[in-house]
Amino acid sequence: MKKGKVWKYGDNVNTDVIYPGKYTYSMLEPDEMASHALEDLDPEFAKNVNPGDFIVAGRNFGCGSSREQAATCLKYAGIQAIIAKSFARIFFRNAINQGLPVIQSEEAARTIEGGEEIRIDFSKGKIRSQKGDFTFSPYPASVMEIIKAGGLIPYTKEKIKRGKLGK
Amino acid sequence: MGKTFSEKLLGAKADREVQAGDVVTVSPDFILSHDNSAAIIKKFQQIGVKKVRVPHKIVIVLDHVVPASSEKYALNHKIIREFVGEQKINNFFDISTGICHQVFSEKGFAMPGKLILGADSHTTSYGAFGAFSAGIGRSEVASLWATDEIWLKVPETLKIEMEGKLSNGVFAKDVILKIIGDQGADRANYKAVEFAGKAAQEFSIASRLVLSNMAAEMGAKNGYFPPDNKTTGYLKNRAQQPYEIVSSDSDANYESILRYDVSSVVPQVASPHTVDNVRPVAEVEGLKFHQALIGTCTNGRLEDLEAASRMLKGKKVDPSVRVLVIPASREVYLQAMRKGIMEVFSEAGCVILNPGCGPCLGAHQGILAPGEIALSTANRNFRGRMGSRDSEIYLASPATVAASAVEGKITDPRKYS
Ligand code: SF4
C-alpha cells in the first residue's frame, strides 16, 4: 500500500494547462518541466506538491495535445498515480510510457476529496480512502511490464538487448 | 458481420482477423514528427541503438517555431538537421515548407489504406485521405524509430452521417464545431470517427482536412473519410507510393451512428476555454477582440484564405484589431500570391507571416497579453494556449474571423456573402 495526499481537479484538464505550449520545445530536462506542472490551472501545485501525492480528476483528463511532457512533468513533480473518471487516449498512453500509473475509476474519482490521504495497492487493484474502498482492474501484463521497467524507453532498451523484437 | 475501416486496416497490418477491442502489434507506413524531433532524438539515443530501423518511413517537418525565435529553438533545429543527415532521413522538410500536416498531405505521404502515426495530436488529419492516422507520444516515436513496431488497440467506430447542403457563409469548420459542441470533447475518446453520407462526399479535400483534423478535439483516434475520385485526383502526381483503398463494409458494426443535416448549420463559435463550448455566432455577436489569426493546420489552406479574402476585399481591418495571416505551407502561399489574395490581405492591413504554426501554440509570433482576446481559425482554445493564462481564445471559420476583423467585433459572415 502506498499512501499520499490528493490534489483534486475537475473535468477536461487539458495538456495546455498541465504543461503550457510555450515550454514544449524549449525545456528538455524533467526537473525543469516539473517546476511548471499545472501552472495554468493551479499555480500552487508545483510549489506544494510532495513526492507520493496523487491527482484525482474528472472526465477526459489530459485531453488536447500529444505532448508527453504533460505526463513527464507530473511524474517528476512526484505524482505517484492519477485517478480519473476517464483519460484522453494519447495521455493514457503517454503516462504508461513514462511509468506513471493511471487509474480509471468513476466512483473513486467522484468520491475522493482534495487534501485527503489515500492508499493504493497496485497489484491488488485497491484504493483505500476515508470515504471507503474502491477497486480497479489491474493492468494487462504487457502494460504492467512497461510500468515496471520504468517506462517505454527502458522497456524498449531491454527488449532490444534480449533480441525480443517481433519481426 | 462486416468490418469497419479500422478493423480491416489494422487486421491487414497485423496479418490476422481482428475486431474492435483487440490489441495488435503493427508497423506503420510513415512516422511523423516536427520540432519535437529534438526531444525524440534524445530518447532514441537513450534506447542505445545506433541507427533508425527504417529511415524512409520517417518524415520530419520543422514548423512549430520557424525560423527559430531563440537560441534554444535554434539548437533544437540544429540537432535535428544533423541527425537527419547522419541517419539518411530523406523525408526532411526544413523551415521553408510549412505546417507538418499540410506538408505531409501536399507531399503525398497521406494516402488511402496507409497506417500513419505521428508525435502530434492532429495526426488524425490524414483520415481525410482514407488513411488510418493517429497521434502518439514522443517515447513511442523514439521506440518506433528503433524497433519499427508498436501496439495499438483496434478502436470502435462512431459514424457521422451527413446529409444536405451548406448554406452561404457556412463552412466545414462550422459543421465540425457544431458536432463537437453537441457531442462533447470526449465523445469519441479511444474511438475512430467515420465521416459518411452525401454531404461528406461533397466536401473538398481541404474541407475534409478540417473535419479530420478536428476529430482530435472529440478525442478521436482517427477521422476517416471514404476515399473517392477527389482523393485520387489530389494524389495524382503526388502519391509517394502505390496505395489501395480500404473501406468499411456496409454491414459493419458501429458503436453509434449520428446523423447531421448540414443545411441547418449556421456559423458557429467556440468560446473559451474548451473546444466544445460552442454556440451560434449570433450569441456572441458584438464581442470585441484584439487579435485575429487566419491560418493553422485547421484552416490555413487556399480555400480558407480565399474565403477570408472575400470578406476583406476592398476593406480595411478595424484599427482596434491586429490580424495575422499565415498560409499553411509555401505551396499555399504561392497559390494565394498568384491569385492576388495576399495583396487583398496586405491592403486591408493584415500582417502576413511565414508558413508555420505561428502563435497557435503560444511560442512566438503574436503572443497574447493578460486580458486580451483572440479570434482564431485554429482548433484549440485552451486557457493560456496563445500566451497569458488570463487571455481568451474564440474559434471560428476563416470567413467569420475575417468579417469580424473588418468590424472589430465578432460578426456573422453571412452579412457579407
Ligand atoms: S498549427 Fe497549431 S494545431 Fe496545427 S500543428 Fe501547428 S501548433 Fe499544432
Coordinates of C-alpha atoms and ligand atoms in Angstrom, one line a residue:
Chain A
M1 CA 0.0 0.0 0.0
K2 CA 1.4 3.4 -1.0
K3 CA -0.1 6.4 0.7
G4 CA -0.2 10.1 -0.4
K5 CA -2.2 13.3 -0.4
V6 CA -4.8 14.1 -3.0
W7 CA -4.9 17.0 -5.4
K8 CA -8.4 17.2 -6.8
Y9 CA -9.4 18.7 -10.2
G10 CA -12.4 18.8 -12.4
D11 CA -13.3 17.6 -16.0
N12 CA -11.3 18.2 -19.2
V13 CA -8.0 19.1 -17.6
N14 CA -6.1 19.6 -20.8
T15 CA -2.5 19.3 -21.7
D16 CA -2.1 23.1 -22.2
V17 CA -2.9 23.8 -18.5
I18 CA -0.8 20.8 -17.4
Y19 CA 2.2 21.9 -19.4
P20 CA 2.0 25.1 -21.4
G21 CA 2.8 25.1 -25.1
K22 CA 5.4 27.9 -24.7
Y23 CA 7.7 25.4 -22.9
T24 CA 7.1 22.4 -25.1
Y25 CA 10.2 22.8 -27.3
S26 CA 12.4 24.8 -25.1
M27 CA 12.8 22.7 -22.0
L28 CA 14.2 19.2 -22.1
E29 CA 15.1 18.4 -18.5
P30 CA 12.4 16.6 -16.5
D31 CA 13.0 18.6 -13.3
E32 CA 12.7 21.9 -15.1
M33 CA 9.4 20.5 -16.6
A34 CA 8.2 19.6 -13.1
S35 CA 8.5 23.1 -11.9
H36 CA 5.9 24.2 -14.4
A37 CA 3.4 21.4 -13.8
L38 CA -0.2 22.5 -13.8
E39 CA 1.0 26.1 -14.0
D40 CA -2.1 27.5 -15.8
L41 CA -4.6 25.5 -13.7
D42 CA -3.2 25.7 -10.2
P43 CA -0.2 27.8 -9.6
E44 CA 0.1 26.4 -6.1
F45 CA 0.6 22.8 -7.3
A46 CA 4.2 22.8 -8.3
K47 CA 5.2 24.7 -5.2
N48 CA 3.5 22.5 -2.7
V49 CA 3.3 19.0 -4.2
N50 CA 5.1 16.3 -2.3
P51 CA 6.6 13.1 -3.6
G52 CA 4.0 10.4 -3.5
D53 CA 0.9 12.6 -3.8
F54 CA -2.0 11.7 -6.1
I55 CA -4.1 13.6 -8.6
V56 CA -7.8 12.8 -8.7
A57 CA -9.8 14.3 -11.5
G58 CA -13.0 14.1 -13.6
R59 CA -13.6 13.1 -17.2
N60 CA -11.2 13.3 -20.1
F61 CA -8.0 14.1 -18.1
G62 CA -5.1 15.0 -20.4
C63 CA -7.2 15.9 -23.4
G64 CA -5.6 18.0 -26.2
S65 CA -2.0 17.9 -27.4
S66 CA 0.1 14.8 -27.7
R67 CA 2.9 16.4 -25.6
E68 CA 4.4 13.7 -23.5
Q69 CA 5.7 16.4 -21.0
A70 CA 2.2 16.6 -19.6
A71 CA 2.8 13.1 -18.1
T72 CA 6.6 13.6 -17.6
C73 CA 6.1 16.9 -15.6
L74 CA 3.6 15.3 -13.2
K75 CA 5.7 12.2 -12.7
Y76 CA 8.8 14.3 -11.9
A77 CA 6.7 16.6 -9.7
G78 CA 6.3 13.5 -7.6
I79 CA 2.8 12.3 -8.5
Q80 CA 2.5 8.6 -7.8
A81 CA -0.6 7.9 -9.8
I82 CA -3.6 9.7 -11.3
I83 CA -7.2 8.6 -10.7
A84 CA -9.8 10.0 -13.1
K85 CA -13.3 9.2 -14.4
S86 CA -11.7 8.9 -17.8
F87 CA -8.4 9.8 -19.6
A88 CA -7.8 11.2 -23.1
R89 CA -6.3 8.5 -25.3
I90 CA -2.9 9.9 -26.0
F91 CA -2.4 11.0 -22.4
F92 CA -3.2 7.5 -21.2
R93 CA -0.5 6.0 -23.5
N94 CA 2.0 8.7 -22.6
A95 CA 1.5 8.2 -18.8
I96 CA 2.0 4.4 -19.1
N97 CA 5.0 5.1 -21.3
Q98 CA 6.5 7.3 -18.7
G99 CA 5.9 4.7 -16.0
L100 CA 3.2 6.9 -14.4
P101 CA 0.2 4.7 -13.4
V102 CA -3.2 6.0 -14.4
I103 CA -6.4 4.5 -12.9
Q104 CA -9.8 4.8 -14.4
S105 CA -12.5 4.7 -11.7
E106 CA -15.6 6.8 -12.0
E107 CA -16.6 6.1 -8.4
A108 CA -13.3 6.8 -6.7
A109 CA -12.9 9.9 -8.8
R110 CA -16.3 11.2 -7.7
T111 CA -16.0 10.3 -4.0
I112 CA -12.4 11.1 -3.0
E113 CA -11.8 14.6 -1.9
G114 CA -9.0 17.1 -2.3
G115 CA -6.5 17.1 0.6
E116 CA -7.4 13.7 1.9
E117 CA -4.9 11.0 2.3
I118 CA -5.4 7.8 0.3
R119 CA -3.6 4.5 -0.2
I120 CA -3.3 2.4 -3.3
D121 CA -2.4 -1.2 -3.8
F122 CA -1.5 -1.6 -7.5
S123 CA -1.0 -5.3 -7.5
K124 CA -4.4 -5.9 -5.9
G125 CA -6.2 -3.1 -7.7
K126 CA -7.4 -1.4 -4.5
I127 CA -7.8 2.2 -3.4
R128 CA -8.4 3.0 0.3
S129 CA -9.9 6.4 1.2
Q130 CA -11.6 7.9 4.2
K131 CA -14.9 7.5 2.3
G132 CA -14.4 3.9 1.6
D133 CA -12.6 1.4 -0.6
F134 CA -12.6 1.2 -4.4
T135 CA -11.4 -1.5 -6.7
F136 CA -9.9 -1.2 -10.2
S137 CA -8.9 -3.9 -12.6
P138 CA -5.1 -4.4 -12.6
Y139 CA -3.3 -3.7 -15.9
P140 CA -2.8 -6.3 -18.6
A141 CA 0.6 -8.0 -18.2
S142 CA 2.0 -6.2 -21.3
V143 CA 1.2 -2.8 -19.8
M144 CA 2.4 -3.8 -16.4
E145 CA 5.8 -4.7 -17.9
I146 CA 6.2 -1.2 -19.3
I147 CA 5.4 0.4 -15.9
K148 CA 7.7 -2.0 -14.1
A149 CA 10.5 -1.2 -16.5
G150 CA 10.1 2.5 -15.6
G151 CA 8.6 3.5 -19.0
L152 CA 8.7 2.6 -22.7
I153 CA 12.3 3.8 -23.3
P154 CA 13.9 1.5 -20.7
Y155 CA 11.4 -1.2 -21.7
T156 CA 12.4 -1.0 -25.4
K157 CA 16.1 -0.9 -24.5
E158 CA 15.6 -4.2 -22.6
K159 CA 13.6 -5.8 -25.4
I160 CA 16.3 -5.0 -27.9
K161 CA 19.0 -6.3 -25.6
R162 CA 17.2 -9.6 -25.3
G163 CA 16.7 -9.7 -29.0
K164 CA 12.9 -9.9 -28.5
L165 CA 11.7 -7.9 -31.4
G166 CA 8.6 -9.3 -33.2
K167 CA 10.0 -9.0 -36.7
Chain B
M1 CA -21.0 -9.2 -39.7
G2 CA -18.8 -7.0 -41.8
K3 CA -15.9 -5.0 -40.7
T4 CA -15.1 -1.3 -40.2
F5 CA -12.3 0.5 -42.0
S6 CA -10.2 0.4 -38.8
E7 CA -10.8 -3.3 -38.2
K8 CA -9.9 -4.1 -41.8
L9 CA -6.8 -1.9 -42.0
L10 CA -5.3 -2.9 -38.6
G11 CA -6.2 -6.5 -39.3
A12 CA -4.3 -6.4 -42.6
K13 CA -1.3 -4.8 -40.9
A14 CA -1.3 -7.4 -38.1
D15 CA -1.9 -10.1 -40.7
R16 CA -4.9 -11.6 -38.9
E17 CA -8.7 -11.2 -38.4
V18 CA -9.3 -8.5 -35.7
Q19 CA -12.3 -6.7 -34.2
A20 CA -12.7 -3.6 -32.1
G21 CA -11.1 -4.1 -28.7
D22 CA -8.3 -6.4 -29.9
V23 CA -4.7 -5.3 -29.4
V24 CA -2.4 -5.6 -32.3
T25 CA 1.3 -5.2 -32.9
V26 CA 2.0 -3.3 -36.1
S27 CA 4.5 -1.5 -38.3
P28 CA 3.3 1.9 -39.6
D29 CA 3.9 3.1 -43.1
F30 CA 5.0 6.5 -42.0
I31 CA 6.1 8.1 -38.7
L32 CA 5.7 11.9 -38.5
S33 CA 7.4 14.3 -36.1
H34 CA 8.2 18.0 -36.1
D35 CA 10.3 20.4 -33.9
N36 CA 9.8 17.8 -31.1
S37 CA 12.2 15.5 -33.0
A38 CA 15.0 17.1 -30.9
A39 CA 13.4 15.6 -27.8
I40 CA 12.7 12.3 -29.6
I41 CA 16.3 12.1 -30.7
K42 CA 17.3 12.3 -27.1
K43 CA 15.0 9.5 -26.2
F44 CA 16.2 7.5 -29.2
Q45 CA 19.7 7.8 -28.0
Q46 CA 18.8 6.5 -24.6
I47 CA 17.5 3.3 -26.1
G48 CA 21.1 2.7 -27.2
V49 CA 20.7 1.7 -30.9
K50 CA 22.9 3.5 -33.4
K51 CA 20.6 3.5 -36.5
V52 CA 17.0 4.1 -37.1
R53 CA 15.4 0.9 -38.3
V54 CA 13.7 2.2 -41.5
P55 CA 14.8 5.7 -42.5
H56 CA 12.4 6.1 -45.4
K57 CA 9.4 5.7 -43.1
I58 CA 10.4 8.7 -41.0
V59 CA 9.0 12.2 -42.0
I60 CA 10.2 15.3 -40.2
V61 CA 8.9 18.8 -40.8
L62 CA 10.1 21.8 -38.9
D63 CA 7.1 24.0 -38.4
H64 CA 6.3 24.8 -34.8
V65 CA 8.8 27.7 -34.1
V66 CA 10.2 28.7 -37.5
P67 CA 12.5 30.4 -38.0
A68 CA 14.0 29.8 -34.6
S69 CA 13.0 32.5 -32.2
S70 CA 15.6 31.8 -29.5
E71 CA 18.9 30.1 -29.1
K72 CA 17.2 27.1 -27.6
Y73 CA 14.9 26.6 -30.6
A74 CA 17.9 27.2 -32.9
L75 CA 19.8 24.4 -31.1
N76 CA 16.9 22.0 -31.4
H77 CA 16.7 22.6 -35.1
K78 CA 20.4 22.1 -35.5
I79 CA 20.3 18.8 -33.6
I80 CA 17.5 17.7 -35.9
R81 CA 19.3 18.7 -39.1
E82 CA 22.5 16.9 -38.0
F83 CA 20.5 13.8 -37.1
V84 CA 18.6 13.5 -40.4
G85 CA 22.0 13.9 -42.2
E86 CA 23.6 11.1 -40.2
Q87 CA 20.6 8.8 -40.4
K88 CA 19.9 9.4 -44.1
I89 CA 16.4 10.5 -43.4
N90 CA 15.5 12.0 -46.8
N91 CA 11.9 13.0 -45.9
F92 CA 13.0 16.1 -44.1
F93 CA 11.4 19.4 -44.7
D94 CA 13.2 22.4 -43.3
I95 CA 11.7 25.7 -42.1
S96 CA 10.7 27.0 -45.5
T97 CA 8.0 24.3 -46.2
G98 CA 5.0 24.8 -43.9
I99 CA 2.9 23.1 -41.2
C100 CA 3.6 19.4 -40.8
H101 CA 0.1 18.2 -41.6
Q102 CA -0.2 20.4 -44.7
V103 CA 3.3 19.4 -45.9
F104 CA 2.7 15.7 -45.2
S105 CA -0.5 15.9 -47.3
E106 CA 0.9 18.0 -50.2
K107 CA 4.0 15.8 -50.5
G108 CA 1.8 12.8 -51.0
F109 CA 2.5 10.8 -47.8
A110 CA -1.1 10.8 -46.8
M111 CA -2.7 8.0 -48.9
P112 CA -5.7 5.7 -48.6
G113 CA -5.1 2.5 -46.7
K114 CA -1.9 3.6 -45.0
L115 CA -1.1 3.4 -41.3
I116 CA 0.4 6.7 -40.2
L117 CA 1.5 7.6 -36.7
G118 CA 2.8 10.9 -35.6
A119 CA 4.0 12.7 -32.5
D120 CA 1.3 15.3 -32.9
S121 CA -2.3 15.1 -31.8
H122 CA -3.7 16.4 -35.1
T123 CA -2.2 13.4 -37.0
T124 CA -5.9 12.4 -37.3
S125 CA -5.9 14.8 -40.3
Y126 CA -4.9 12.1 -42.8
G127 CA -8.2 10.3 -42.4
A128 CA -9.3 12.9 -44.9
F129 CA -7.4 10.8 -47.5
G130 CA -8.7 7.5 -46.2
A131 CA -5.6 6.6 -44.1
F132 CA -5.6 5.3 -40.5
S133 CA -3.7 8.0 -38.7
A134 CA -3.3 8.6 -35.1
G135 CA -1.3 10.7 -32.7
I136 CA 1.2 9.1 -30.3
G137 CA 3.8 10.3 -27.8
R138 CA 7.4 11.1 -28.1
S139 CA 8.7 7.9 -26.4
E140 CA 6.6 5.9 -28.8
V141 CA 8.1 7.6 -31.8
A142 CA 11.6 7.1 -30.4
S143 CA 10.7 3.4 -29.8
L144 CA 9.3 3.1 -33.4
W145 CA 12.4 4.6 -34.9
A146 CA 14.4 1.9 -33.1
T147 CA 12.1 -1.1 -33.5
D148 CA 9.5 -0.3 -36.3
E149 CA 6.7 -1.8 -34.1
I150 CA 4.1 -0.6 -31.7
W151 CA 0.9 -1.9 -30.1
L152 CA -2.4 -0.3 -30.9
K153 CA -5.9 -1.1 -29.8
V154 CA -8.4 -1.6 -32.6
P155 CA -10.9 1.2 -31.9
E156 CA -14.7 1.1 -32.1
T157 CA -16.1 3.4 -34.7
L158 CA -18.5 6.3 -34.4
K159 CA -20.1 7.0 -37.8
I160 CA -21.2 10.5 -38.6
E161 CA -23.7 10.6 -41.5
M162 CA -24.0 14.0 -43.1
E163 CA -26.8 15.0 -45.5
G164 CA -27.9 18.3 -47.0
K165 CA -26.1 21.3 -48.5
L166 CA -24.2 24.1 -46.7
S167 CA -25.8 27.5 -46.9
N168 CA -23.9 30.5 -48.0
G169 CA -21.4 31.7 -45.4
V170 CA -21.3 28.3 -43.7
F171 CA -18.2 26.1 -43.9
A172 CA -16.7 22.8 -42.9
K173 CA -15.4 24.5 -39.7
D174 CA -18.9 25.4 -38.7
V175 CA -20.0 21.8 -39.2
I176 CA -17.3 20.3 -37.1
L177 CA -17.7 22.9 -34.3
K178 CA -21.4 22.1 -34.3
I179 CA -20.7 18.4 -34.0
I180 CA -18.1 18.9 -31.2
G181 CA -20.4 21.3 -29.4
D182 CA -23.3 18.8 -29.5
Q183 CA -21.3 15.7 -28.7
G184 CA -18.6 17.0 -26.2
A185 CA -14.8 16.9 -26.2
D186 CA -14.6 13.3 -25.1
R187 CA -17.4 11.7 -27.2
A188 CA -15.0 9.9 -29.4
N189 CA -12.3 9.2 -26.9
Y190 CA -10.5 5.9 -27.8
K191 CA -12.7 5.7 -30.9
A192 CA -12.4 6.1 -34.6
V193 CA -14.7 8.5 -36.4
E194 CA -16.0 7.9 -39.9
F195 CA -17.5 10.8 -41.8
A196 CA -20.0 9.5 -44.2
G197 CA -23.1 10.4 -46.3
K198 CA -23.6 12.6 -49.3
A199 CA -22.5 15.8 -47.6
A200 CA -19.2 14.2 -46.6
Q201 CA -18.6 13.4 -50.3
E202 CA -19.5 17.0 -51.3
F203 CA -16.6 18.4 -49.1
S204 CA -13.4 19.3 -50.9
I205 CA -10.2 17.7 -49.8
A206 CA -9.3 20.9 -47.9
S207 CA -12.7 20.8 -46.1
R208 CA -12.3 17.1 -45.3
L209 CA -9.0 18.0 -43.7
V210 CA -10.8 20.5 -41.4
L211 CA -13.1 17.8 -40.1
S212 CA -10.4 15.0 -39.8
N213 CA -8.1 17.5 -38.1
M214 CA -10.6 18.5 -35.5
A215 CA -11.8 14.9 -34.9
A216 CA -8.9 15.1 -32.4
E217 CA -10.9 17.6 -30.4
M218 CA -13.6 15.0 -29.8
G219 CA -10.8 12.7 -28.6
A220 CA -10.9 10.6 -31.7
K221 CA -8.0 8.2 -32.6
N222 CA -8.6 8.9 -36.3
G223 CA -11.1 10.7 -38.5
Y224 CA -11.8 8.7 -41.7
F225 CA -13.4 9.8 -45.0
P226 CA -14.1 7.1 -47.6
P227 CA -11.7 7.9 -50.5
D228 CA -13.3 8.9 -53.8
N229 CA -12.2 10.5 -57.1
K230 CA -11.4 13.7 -55.3
T231 CA -8.9 11.8 -53.2
T232 CA -7.3 10.0 -56.1
G233 CA -7.4 13.2 -58.1
Y234 CA -5.5 15.1 -55.4
L235 CA -2.9 12.3 -55.1
K236 CA -2.2 12.1 -58.8
N237 CA 1.4 13.2 -59.3
R238 CA 1.7 13.4 -55.5
A239 CA 1.4 9.9 -54.0
Q240 CA 4.7 8.7 -52.7
Q241 CA 3.8 5.0 -53.2
P242 CA 1.1 2.8 -54.7
Y243 CA -1.9 2.6 -52.4
E244 CA -5.0 0.6 -52.0
I245 CA -8.4 1.9 -50.9
V246 CA -9.8 0.3 -47.7
S247 CA -13.4 1.0 -46.9
S248 CA -15.9 -0.2 -44.2
D249 CA -18.3 -3.0 -45.1
S250 CA -21.9 -1.9 -45.5
D251 CA -22.9 -4.2 -42.6
A252 CA -20.0 -3.2 -40.3
N253 CA -20.7 -2.8 -36.6
Y254 CA -20.6 0.8 -35.4
E255 CA -20.6 2.0 -31.8
S256 CA -23.3 4.5 -32.9
I257 CA -24.4 6.3 -36.0
L258 CA -25.0 10.1 -35.6
R259 CA -27.0 11.9 -38.3
Y260 CA -26.5 15.6 -39.2
D261 CA -28.3 17.7 -41.8
V262 CA -25.7 20.3 -42.7
S263 CA -28.3 22.6 -44.3
S264 CA -29.4 23.7 -40.9
V265 CA -25.9 24.5 -39.6
V266 CA -25.3 28.2 -39.1
P267 CA -21.9 29.9 -38.4
Q268 CA -20.5 28.6 -35.1
V269 CA -18.1 30.0 -32.5
A270 CA -16.3 28.0 -29.8
S271 CA -15.9 30.2 -26.7
P272 CA -13.1 29.9 -24.0
H273 CA -11.7 27.7 -22.7
T274 CA -12.9 24.4 -24.2
V275 CA -13.5 23.5 -27.9
D276 CA -16.9 22.0 -27.1
N277 CA -18.2 25.3 -25.6
V278 CA -19.9 26.1 -29.0
R279 CA -22.8 28.4 -29.9
P280 CA -24.2 30.1 -33.0
V281 CA -22.3 33.2 -33.9
A282 CA -25.5 35.3 -33.1
E283 CA -25.0 34.6 -29.4
V284 CA -21.5 36.1 -29.3
E285 CA -22.0 38.8 -31.9
G286 CA -20.6 42.2 -31.0
L287 CA -17.9 40.9 -28.7
K288 CA -14.7 42.9 -29.1
F289 CA -11.3 41.2 -29.6
H290 CA -7.7 42.3 -30.0
Q291 CA -6.1 39.8 -32.4
A292 CA -7.3 37.7 -35.3
L293 CA -5.5 34.6 -36.6
I294 CA -6.2 33.2 -40.0
G295 CA -4.1 30.1 -40.6
T296 CA -3.0 26.9 -38.8
C297 CA -3.3 23.2 -39.8
T298 CA -7.1 23.5 -39.5
N299 CA -7.8 26.5 -41.7
G300 CA -4.7 27.8 -43.5
R301 CA -5.3 26.3 -46.9
L302 CA -6.1 28.1 -50.2
E303 CA -9.9 27.6 -49.8
D304 CA -9.7 29.2 -46.4
L305 CA -7.6 32.2 -47.4
E306 CA -10.0 32.7 -50.4
A307 CA -13.0 32.7 -48.1
A308 CA -11.3 35.2 -45.7
S309 CA -10.1 37.4 -48.5
R310 CA -13.6 37.7 -50.0
M311 CA -14.6 39.4 -46.7
L312 CA -11.6 41.7 -46.7
K313 CA -11.5 42.7 -50.4
G314 CA -11.5 46.5 -50.7
K315 CA -12.0 46.9 -47.0
K316 CA -9.8 47.8 -44.0
V317 CA -9.3 45.9 -40.9
D318 CA -10.7 47.7 -37.9
P319 CA -7.9 49.7 -36.2
S320 CA -8.7 48.1 -32.9
V321 CA -7.6 44.7 -34.0
R322 CA -4.4 43.2 -35.4
V323 CA -4.9 40.4 -38.0
L324 CA -2.3 37.7 -38.6
V325 CA -2.5 35.7 -41.8
I326 CA -0.4 32.5 -42.0
P327 CA -0.6 30.3 -45.1
A328 CA -0.3 26.7 -44.0
S329 CA 2.5 26.0 -46.5
R330 CA 4.7 27.5 -49.1
E331 CA 2.6 25.8 -51.8
V332 CA -0.5 27.6 -50.4
Y333 CA 1.4 30.8 -50.1
L334 CA 2.5 30.7 -53.7
Q335 CA -1.0 29.8 -54.9
A336 CA -2.5 32.6 -52.9
M337 CA 0.0 35.1 -54.1
R338 CA -0.6 34.2 -57.7
K339 CA -4.3 34.7 -57.2
G340 CA -3.8 38.2 -55.7
I341 CA -5.1 37.0 -52.3
M342 CA -2.0 38.1 -50.5
E343 CA -2.5 41.6 -51.9
V344 CA -6.0 41.8 -50.5
F345 CA -4.7 40.9 -47.1
S346 CA -1.9 43.3 -47.1
E347 CA -4.0 46.2 -48.4
A348 CA -6.6 45.5 -45.7
G349 CA -3.9 45.9 -43.1
C350 CA -3.2 42.3 -42.2
V351 CA 0.3 41.1 -41.1
I352 CA 1.3 38.2 -43.3
L353 CA 3.6 35.7 -41.6
N354 CA 5.7 32.9 -43.0
P355 CA 4.1 29.4 -43.3
G356 CA 4.2 27.6 -40.0
C357 CA 2.3 27.2 -36.8
G358 CA 2.8 30.8 -35.8
P359 CA 1.2 31.8 -32.5
C360 CA -1.1 28.8 -32.5
L361 CA 0.8 27.1 -29.6
G362 CA 1.8 30.3 -27.9
A363 CA 5.5 30.1 -28.5
H364 CA 6.2 33.1 -30.8
Q365 CA 4.7 35.5 -33.4
G366 CA 1.8 37.1 -31.7
I367 CA 1.6 36.1 -28.0
L368 CA -1.5 37.4 -26.1
A369 CA -1.1 39.8 -23.1
P370 CA -3.2 39.4 -20.0
G371 CA -6.8 40.5 -20.7
E372 CA -6.5 40.1 -24.4
I373 CA -8.9 38.2 -26.6
A374 CA -8.1 36.4 -29.8
L375 CA -10.5 35.2 -32.6
S376 CA -8.8 32.3 -34.4
T377 CA -9.3 29.7 -37.1
A378 CA -7.3 27.2 -35.1
N379 CA -8.5 24.0 -33.5
R380 CA -7.9 24.8 -29.8
N381 CA -8.9 27.5 -27.3
F382 CA -7.5 26.1 -24.1
R383 CA -6.6 28.6 -21.3
G384 CA -3.2 30.1 -21.9
R385 CA -2.6 28.4 -25.3
M386 CA -1.7 31.5 -27.1
G387 CA 0.1 33.3 -24.3
S388 CA -1.1 34.7 -21.0
R389 CA -3.3 32.4 -18.8
D390 CA -5.5 35.5 -18.5
S391 CA -6.2 35.8 -22.2
E392 CA -9.1 34.2 -24.1
I393 CA -9.5 32.4 -27.5
Y394 CA -12.6 32.1 -29.6
L395 CA -12.6 29.7 -32.6
A396 CA -14.5 30.2 -35.8
S397 CA -14.3 29.8 -39.6
P398 CA -12.0 31.9 -41.7
A399 CA -15.0 33.8 -43.1
T400 CA -16.3 34.6 -39.6
V401 CA -12.8 35.7 -38.4
A402 CA -12.2 37.9 -41.5
A403 CA -15.7 39.5 -41.4
S404 CA -15.2 40.1 -37.6
A405 CA -11.8 41.7 -38.3
V406 CA -13.4 44.3 -40.5
E407 CA -15.9 45.3 -37.8
G408 CA -13.6 44.9 -34.9
K409 CA -16.1 42.7 -33.1
I410 CA -17.5 39.2 -33.7
T411 CA -19.7 39.3 -36.7
D412 CA -22.0 36.9 -38.7
P413 CA -20.2 36.5 -42.0
R414 CA -23.5 35.8 -43.9
K415 CA -23.9 39.6 -43.9
Y416 CA -21.1 39.8 -46.4
S417 CA -21.8 36.7 -48.5
Ligands
SF4_1 S1 -0.9 24.8 -36.4 FE1 -1.3 24.6 -34.2 S2 -2.6 22.8 -34.0 FE2 -1.6 22.7 -36.0 S3 0.3 21.5 -35.8 FE3 0.8 23.7 -35.5 S4 0.6 24.1 -33.3 FE4 -0.4 22.1 -33.7

